[in-house]
Amino acid sequence: MNTVIDAHNISKVYNPTTIPVYAVNNVHLHLQKGEFTALVGPSGSGKTTLLNMIGGLDRPDEGNIFINGIDITKLSANELISFRLQNIGFVFQSFNLIPVLTAKENVEFIMQLQKASKQQREERVKTLFAQIGLQDKLNERPSRLSGGQQQRVAVARALASRPQFVLADEPTANLDTKSAFNLLDIMARLNREENITFLFSTHDQRVIDRARRVITLVDGRIVQDTAEVSTQHEEAAAVKT
Amino acid sequence: MWLLQLAWKNMWRNRYRTLITMAAIFFAVILSVIASSLKEGIFNNLVKNVVSFYTGYAQVHKRGYWNEQILDNSFETAPATEQKILRQKNVAGITPRLESFALVSSGDVTKGSLVAGIDVEKETAITGLKDKLVQGIYLKSTDTAILLAQGLAERLKLKVADTAVLIGQGYHGATAAGKYVVKGIVKFGSPELNDKALFMPLAAAQDFYSAYGMVTSYVLSFNNTAAAEASVIAMRSSMDSSYEVMSWGDMIPDIKQHITADSNNMKYVQGILYMLICFGIFGTLLMMMVERKFEIGMLVAIGMKKIKLMVLLTVESILTVFAGCIIGLLVSIPVIYYLNRHPLRIGGETAKAYERFGFEAIFPTSTDAAIFINQGLVVIAMGLLISLYPVYKVIRLNPVAAMKK
Ligand SMILES: Nc1ncnc2c1ncn2[C@@H]1O[C@H](COP(=O)(O)OP(=O)(O)OP(=O)(O)O)[C@@H](O)[C@H]1O
Ligand SMILES: [Mg+2]
């Protein structure tokens, strides 16, 4: 097995001197290549905080986070930016795209940051837009795309850089049911067919149902992780035979 | 290249804001170029008027002459000295003068006068004496005749072809006396000169004062009058220390002071103009940064290096400033040239006052390229300074905070 994310008792405390808020409290998390994992929990349970730390956008107050064996808590701010560019794909809740660029240019943008050649970019854009089913919207600006289409372009943008994994913080929160399912279908298919690793947070039960693994956070602690359950099942099964 | 393209697209994301910013810069540049060029033009015109009365842009004397203007402080003309001066950079022409005082009488009226022995041809080439002639004819170098300033002629009740008697003190105490025919009347704007000046050919004057081969000054003209001061400074170091080289500013310090004071006032006005524009641009920049806070946070989050982002934002503001500045300069060039060819003309009392001093009451603009370059540079420097604000914001940017709703 191939461990992509390995977080060791990470914690994040806000207002440590006044009224401390343990946004993330001593969390352990392992993610293998090819997982399709939902991070769930009530509002304020620490989902965003945890994702930001794993994505190298925020630093934990305690603990270490290894991405493909590299401890990102040891990287400088500038190193982190480059690290994110090369290793992590991001899909945010909304406003993922640069409004003055077309859908295609938005996807190309991240490859330009990576200094990919024109030919490489063209090929990748073609594949990705086929995968998200928006070949006919290549030259549209974000304002002319629906919310669901914008999120699909954001997924394409996140994949364009060939990251180790994709982080998505409530990617469907602003979408209607149909668009939300559509986006999830695309993500699930990319996961199945291309073995892309996804870690996304959500409130939406229908989205949770599609996940292959569900991690539940309450008050900054992991209270349930279906991966562990299934592992226990497997162990139990192994013992029986 | 793609960064430049993105900057260009960003510039037009809010078309009106960009156009308003550009328009502000455009008007600032035009206003300030016109103001500077008018100021320069007026001063140049003033100096030209004043120096062409008499002093010229610069003079060379025997050291000490300016403080004690007597014949005993004259020096011998030498073609070698003249050639040496003419070889100096920027020097266009040179004319010798022998200047002193004399009493002029006609009938029972006697007046003190300023006698200038001149090289008739060279003198008119530099100070345009011939053009000041209002009656009679101009001198020839072999004449033993005189030209009288209009005011002096009136006081002495002398007309063309009348004879005047001159009495004075010559070189080394010799007596100077002679009778001269009035060949012409010249008119000066400056009342002082108009009531005192008297011209005769250099040879006649040297003879009158028994100062054979002597002159009191060389009057110089320059190719580039704006560089007169600098040329004078350069000459000082290359001339023999028995000579003194003086610029018009040294000889007429009050005009010089007037110009300096006015220039300083103008600088305050321009400073305020620029400050207003600065605040205007800064305001739009502030709005832009607030509007794009989330987007900029997102760009850093997905892996755009801050330095790239700074370049992007700086290029955006510089492009805006540049565009406004270039258009402003391009539009101001024909305006300035037009105002140079067709100078502003004033009327009324002020015009009369000007004319009394022999100036035409016109205000041509200066078309000196330095004005356009300087104003352009100032505006661009301003733009650069202001674009430090987005750079500062990017340095301090925390993507998580920027993307918080
Ligand atoms: N910058 C901050 N300063 C102080 N407290 C913060 C800050 N950011 C988050 N918190 C607190 O940390 C806790 C976890 O917040 P977080 O945004 O991670 O929750 P979440 O699970 O993503 O919630 P939601 O589902 O509403 O997005 C909350 O109690 C929140 O109030
Ligand atoms: Mg959240």
XYZ file of N, CA and C and ligand atoms in Angstrom, chain A residues 47-49 93 169-170 201, ligand 2:
22
model
N -13.496 20.634 10.374
C -13.224 20.043 9.058
C -12.304 20.938 8.226
N -12.694 22.211 8.130
C -11.905 23.150 7.326
C -10.499 23.294 7.903
N -10.429 23.419 9.215
C -9.128 23.577 9.866
C -8.223 22.389 9.552
N -15.012 25.855 -2.007
C -16.474 25.851 -2.049
C -17.010 26.674 -3.228
N -12.921 21.287 0.048
C -13.676 21.680 1.251
C -15.093 22.061 0.817
N -16.036 21.202 1.139
C -17.443 21.397 0.784
C -17.629 21.805 -0.672
N -14.599 17.438 2.397
C -15.479 17.595 3.552
C -16.873 17.885 3.030
Mg -15.667 24.543 6.996
